[in-house]
CSV table of C-alpha atoms in Angstrom, one decimal:
chain,number,residue,atom,x,y,z
A,20,MET,CA,104.3,132.9,97.8
A,21,SER,CA,100.9,134.6,98.5
A,22,THR,CA,97.9,132.6,97.7
A,23,GLU,CA,97.0,135.4,94.8
A,24,ARG,CA,99.7,135.3,93.0
A,25,VAL,CA,99.7,131.1,93.4
A,26,GLY,CA,96.3,131.5,91.4
A,27,ARG,CA,97.3,133.7,89.2
A,28,ILE,CA,100.1,131.8,88.3
A,29,LEU,CA,98.7,128.8,87.0
A,30,GLY,CA,95.7,130.8,85.6
A,31,ARG,CA,99.1,131.8,83.8
A,32,TRP,CA,100.1,127.9,82.7
A,33,TRP,CA,96.6,126.4,82.8
A,34,TRP,CA,97.0,125.4,79.2
A,35,PHE,CA,100.5,123.7,80.4
A,36,ILE,CA,98.2,122.2,83.1
A,37,THR,CA,95.3,121.0,81.4
A,38,ALA,CA,96.8,120.1,78.3
A,39,VAL,CA,99.4,117.5,80.2
A,40,THR,CA,95.9,116.0,82.8
A,41,ILE,CA,93.8,115.3,79.2
A,42,ALA,CA,97.6,113.9,77.9
A,43,THR,CA,97.6,111.1,80.3
A,44,LEU,CA,94.5,110.4,81.7
A,45,VAL,CA,93.5,109.7,78.1
A,46,GLY,CA,97.5,107.9,77.4
A,47,SER,CA,96.1,105.8,80.6
A,48,LEU,CA,93.4,104.7,79.0
A,49,LEU,CA,94.4,103.6,75.8
A,50,TRP,CA,97.5,101.8,77.3
A,51,GLN,CA,95.1,100.3,79.9
A,52,THR,CA,92.4,99.6,77.2
A,53,PHE,CA,94.5,98.1,74.6
A,54,GLY,CA,98.1,97.2,75.7
A,55,PRO,CA,100.4,95.3,77.6
A,56,VAL,CA,98.0,94.7,80.5
A,57,ASN,CA,98.6,91.4,82.8
A,58,TYR,CA,95.9,88.9,83.2
A,59,GLU,CA,94.3,87.9,86.7
A,60,ALA,CA,93.4,84.6,87.8
A,61,GLU,CA,92.1,83.3,91.1
A,62,ALA,CA,91.2,80.1,92.9
A,63,GLU,CA,90.0,79.7,96.5
A,64,LEU,CA,90.5,76.7,98.1
A,65,LEU,CA,87.6,75.2,102.2
A,66,LEU,CA,89.2,73.0,103.8
A,67,VAL,CA,86.1,71.2,105.1
A,68,LEU,CA,86.8,69.6,108.9
A,69,GLU,CA,85.3,65.8,109.5
A,70,LEU,CA,84.1,65.2,112.8
A,71,PRO,CA,84.3,61.5,114.3
A,72,PRO,CA,81.2,59.1,113.8
A,73,ASP,CA,79.0,58.7,116.7
A,74,SER,CA,80.5,63.2,118.1
A,75,GLU,CA,76.7,64.6,118.0
A,76,ASP,CA,76.6,64.6,122.3
A,77,ARG,CA,79.8,66.5,121.1
A,78,GLN,CA,79.7,68.1,118.4
A,79,PHE,CA,80.2,72.0,119.2
A,80,GLY,CA,83.1,70.9,121.2
A,81,ILE,CA,84.9,69.1,118.7
A,82,GLU,CA,83.4,71.6,116.6
A,83,ASN,CA,85.2,74.0,118.1
A,84,SER,CA,88.4,72.5,118.4
A,85,ARG,CA,88.7,71.9,114.5
A,86,ALA,CA,88.3,74.9,114.5
A,87,GLN,CA,90.9,76.3,116.5
A,88,ALA,CA,93.6,73.6,114.8
A,89,SER,CA,91.8,74.4,111.7
A,90,THR,CA,93.4,78.0,111.9
A,91,VAL,CA,97.2,77.1,112.6
A,92,VAL,CA,96.4,75.0,109.2
A,93,ILE,CA,95.0,77.0,107.1
A,94,ASP,CA,98.5,79.5,107.9
A,95,ASP,CA,100.9,76.0,106.9
A,96,LEU,CA,99.0,75.3,103.9
A,97,VAL,CA,99.5,79.1,103.2
A,98,ARG,CA,102.9,78.2,103.7
A,99,LEU,CA,103.3,75.5,101.5
A,100,ALA,CA,101.3,77.4,98.8
A,101,ARG,CA,104.1,80.4,98.9
A,102,GLY,CA,107.1,78.0,99.1
A,103,ARG,CA,109.8,76.8,96.3
A,104,SER,CA,109.4,73.7,97.0
A,105,PHE,CA,105.8,73.8,96.1
A,106,LEU,CA,105.9,76.7,93.7
A,107,ARG,CA,109.2,73.8,91.4
A,108,GLU,CA,106.1,71.6,91.5
A,109,VAL,CA,103.8,74.2,89.4
A,110,VAL,CA,106.3,75.5,87.1
A,111,GLU,CA,107.3,71.2,86.4
A,112,ALA,CA,103.5,70.8,86.3
A,113,VAL,CA,102.6,73.3,83.5
A,114,ALA,CA,105.7,72.5,81.3
A,115,GLU,CA,104.1,69.4,80.6
A,116,ASP,CA,101.8,71.9,78.9
A,117,GLY,CA,104.3,74.4,77.0
A,118,VAL,CA,104.1,77.3,79.1
A,119,ALA,CA,107.4,78.5,80.3
A,120,VAL,CA,107.8,80.2,83.7
A,121,ASP,CA,110.5,81.4,85.6
A,122,LEU,CA,110.5,80.2,89.6
A,123,GLU,CA,111.8,83.2,90.4
A,124,VAL,CA,108.9,85.1,89.3
A,125,LEU,CA,106.6,83.1,89.8
A,126,ALA,CA,107.3,83.2,93.6
A,127,SER,CA,107.9,86.6,93.7
A,128,THR,CA,104.2,87.2,91.6
A,129,ILE,CA,101.6,84.8,93.0
A,130,ASP,CA,99.4,85.8,96.0
A,131,VAL,CA,98.2,83.4,98.8
A,132,PHE,CA,95.5,85.0,101.7
A,133,PRO,CA,94.1,83.0,104.2
A,134,LEU,CA,90.4,83.6,104.4
A,135,ALA,CA,88.7,81.8,107.9
A,136,ARG,CA,88.2,78.0,106.6
A,137,GLY,CA,90.5,77.8,104.0
A,138,LEU,CA,93.1,79.9,101.0
A,139,ARG,CA,93.1,82.2,98.0
A,140,LEU,CA,95.4,82.3,95.5
A,141,GLU,CA,96.2,84.8,93.3
A,142,LEU,CA,98.0,85.7,89.5
A,143,SER,CA,98.9,87.8,87.6
A,144,TRP,CA,100.4,87.6,84.7
A,145,GLU,CA,101.7,89.4,80.7
A,146,ASP,CA,99.1,87.0,79.4
A,147,ARG,CA,96.9,83.9,79.6
A,148,SER,CA,98.8,81.4,81.2
A,149,VAL,CA,98.2,82.1,84.0
A,150,GLN,CA,95.2,81.1,84.1
A,151,THR,CA,97.4,77.4,83.3
A,152,ILE,CA,99.1,78.0,86.5
A,153,ILE,CA,96.8,79.0,88.7
A,154,ASP,CA,94.6,75.9,87.3
A,155,SER,CA,98.1,73.6,87.6
A,156,ALA,CA,98.6,75.3,91.9
A,157,ALA,CA,95.2,74.0,92.7
A,158,LYS,CA,94.9,70.4,90.8
A,159,LEU,CA,98.0,70.0,93.0
A,160,LEU,CA,96.7,71.4,96.3
A,161,VAL,CA,93.6,69.3,95.7
A,162,GLU,CA,94.8,66.2,94.7
A,163,ASP,CA,97.9,66.1,96.0
A,164,GLN,CA,97.3,67.6,99.3
A,165,THR,CA,97.8,64.2,101.5
A,166,ARG,CA,101.1,64.0,100.2
A,167,LEU,CA,102.1,67.3,100.5
A,168,TYR,CA,100.6,67.3,103.7
A,169,PRO,CA,100.2,64.6,105.7
A,170,SER,CA,98.4,65.0,109.2
A,171,LEU,CA,96.1,66.6,106.6
A,172,SER,CA,93.6,64.1,106.9
A,173,GLU,CA,93.2,64.3,110.0
A,174,LEU,CA,91.3,67.4,110.7
A,175,GLY,CA,89.8,67.3,107.4
A,176,THR,CA,89.7,68.0,103.4
A,177,LEU,CA,91.2,70.2,100.6
A,178,ARG,CA,88.3,71.4,98.4
A,179,LEU,CA,88.3,73.7,95.5
A,180,ILE,CA,85.2,75.9,96.0
A,181,ASP,CA,85.3,78.2,93.3
A,182,LYS,CA,88.1,79.7,90.4
A,183,THR,CA,88.6,81.2,87.2
A,184,ASP,CA,87.9,79.3,84.2
A,185,GLU,CA,89.6,81.9,81.8
A,186,ALA,CA,92.0,84.9,83.0
A,187,ALA,CA,90.7,88.0,82.4
A,188,ARG,CA,92.4,91.3,82.4
A,189,PRO,CA,91.6,93.8,85.1
A,190,ARG,CA,88.2,94.7,86.0
A,191,LEU,CA,86.9,98.7,85.2
A,192,VAL,CA,87.0,99.6,88.1
A,193,PHE,CA,90.0,99.0,88.1
A,194,VAL,CA,91.3,100.6,84.8
A,195,ILE,CA,89.0,103.8,86.0
A,196,LEU,CA,90.9,104.2,89.7
A,197,ASN,CA,94.5,103.9,87.4
A,198,ALA,CA,93.6,106.0,85.3
A,199,ALA,CA,92.3,108.5,88.1
A,200,LEU,CA,95.4,108.3,90.2
A,201,ALA,CA,97.8,108.1,87.0
A,202,THR,CA,95.8,112.0,86.4
A,203,LEU,CA,95.5,113.5,89.8
A,204,ALA,CA,99.6,112.8,89.4
A,205,ALA,CA,99.8,114.6,86.8
A,206,PHE,CA,98.2,117.5,87.5
A,207,LEU,CA,99.8,117.8,90.2
A,208,ALA,CA,103.0,116.7,88.8
A,209,ALA,CA,101.8,120.1,85.7
A,210,VAL,CA,101.3,122.4,88.8
A,211,PHE,CA,104.9,121.8,90.7
A,212,VAL,CA,106.4,122.7,87.8
A,213,VAL,CA,104.7,125.6,86.5
A,214,LEU,CA,105.2,127.0,89.8
A,215,MET,CA,109.1,125.9,89.8
A,216,VAL,CA,110.0,127.6,86.8
A,217,ASP,CA,107.3,130.8,87.2
A,218,TRP,CA,110.1,131.1,90.9
A,219,ARG,CA,113.4,129.9,88.1
A,220,LEU,CA,113.0,132.5,85.5
A,221,ASN,CA,111.7,134.7,88.2
A,222,ARG,CA,110.0,136.8,85.8
A,223,LEU,CA,107.8,140.3,86.9
A,224,PHE,CA,104.6,140.0,85.6
A,225,ALA,CA,102.0,143.2,86.0
A,226,GLU,CA,99.0,141.6,87.5
A,227,ASP,CA,102.7,140.3,90.7
A,228,VAL,CA,103.4,144.6,91.3
A,229,PRO,CA,100.8,145.4,93.7
A,230,ASP,CA,101.5,142.0,95.4
A,231,LEU,CA,105.1,141.9,95.6
A,232,LEU,CA,105.3,145.9,96.5
A,233,ASP,CA,102.1,145.5,99.3
A,234,THR,CA,99.9,148.3,98.2
A,235,PRO,CA,97.4,149.3,94.8
A,236,VAL,CA,98.5,149.9,92.3
A,237,ILE,CA,97.0,153.1,90.6
A,238,GLY,CA,98.2,152.9,86.6
A,239,THR,CA,100.7,151.6,84.2
A,240,VAL,CA,102.4,153.3,81.5
A,241,ARG,CA,103.6,150.6,78.8
């Protein structure tokens, strides 16, 4: 199928492609603006290294060695925060606040990322209770860090440095990006459907004759 014929086919079905594309764009924007879009909450924790007293003359070497050790500790903390044992404690903590959370759903939803000297908790949930979950997880990690990770005190202290105050809907940029991707997918799907339907129907249009016969047409008789 030549490029010119494809262009003619799309030209015949332009109304269908346009309708599908516009409907998808409008529907996506309305759904993400007024629909049940997940709320998001997050928290960042920093591992503050503690140098031993009277170490000024060896400060650089100690900082360097502890920085290397902190990388291993951060990886351990990330695994701990993703573990079911810790998440079970979070589920029990939020249950006291009247928030019912399924452990399996939480384990498959929460994201824990290692930072240069800390970790980041992110969670997307179907309602504002997501903030309660993040608050409880951050509180447990900070207040019970010596119980959860006994050897952590030998290196430093885990502190909360940033956290959302309330759960938020996705940012506008993500809404626009999702709508753009949905619209592009709908446009490509509409084009594919049009080409497939035209091919399956095997209909012959007058403007296709020169391309099929590979010869110019002087005139047509109706």
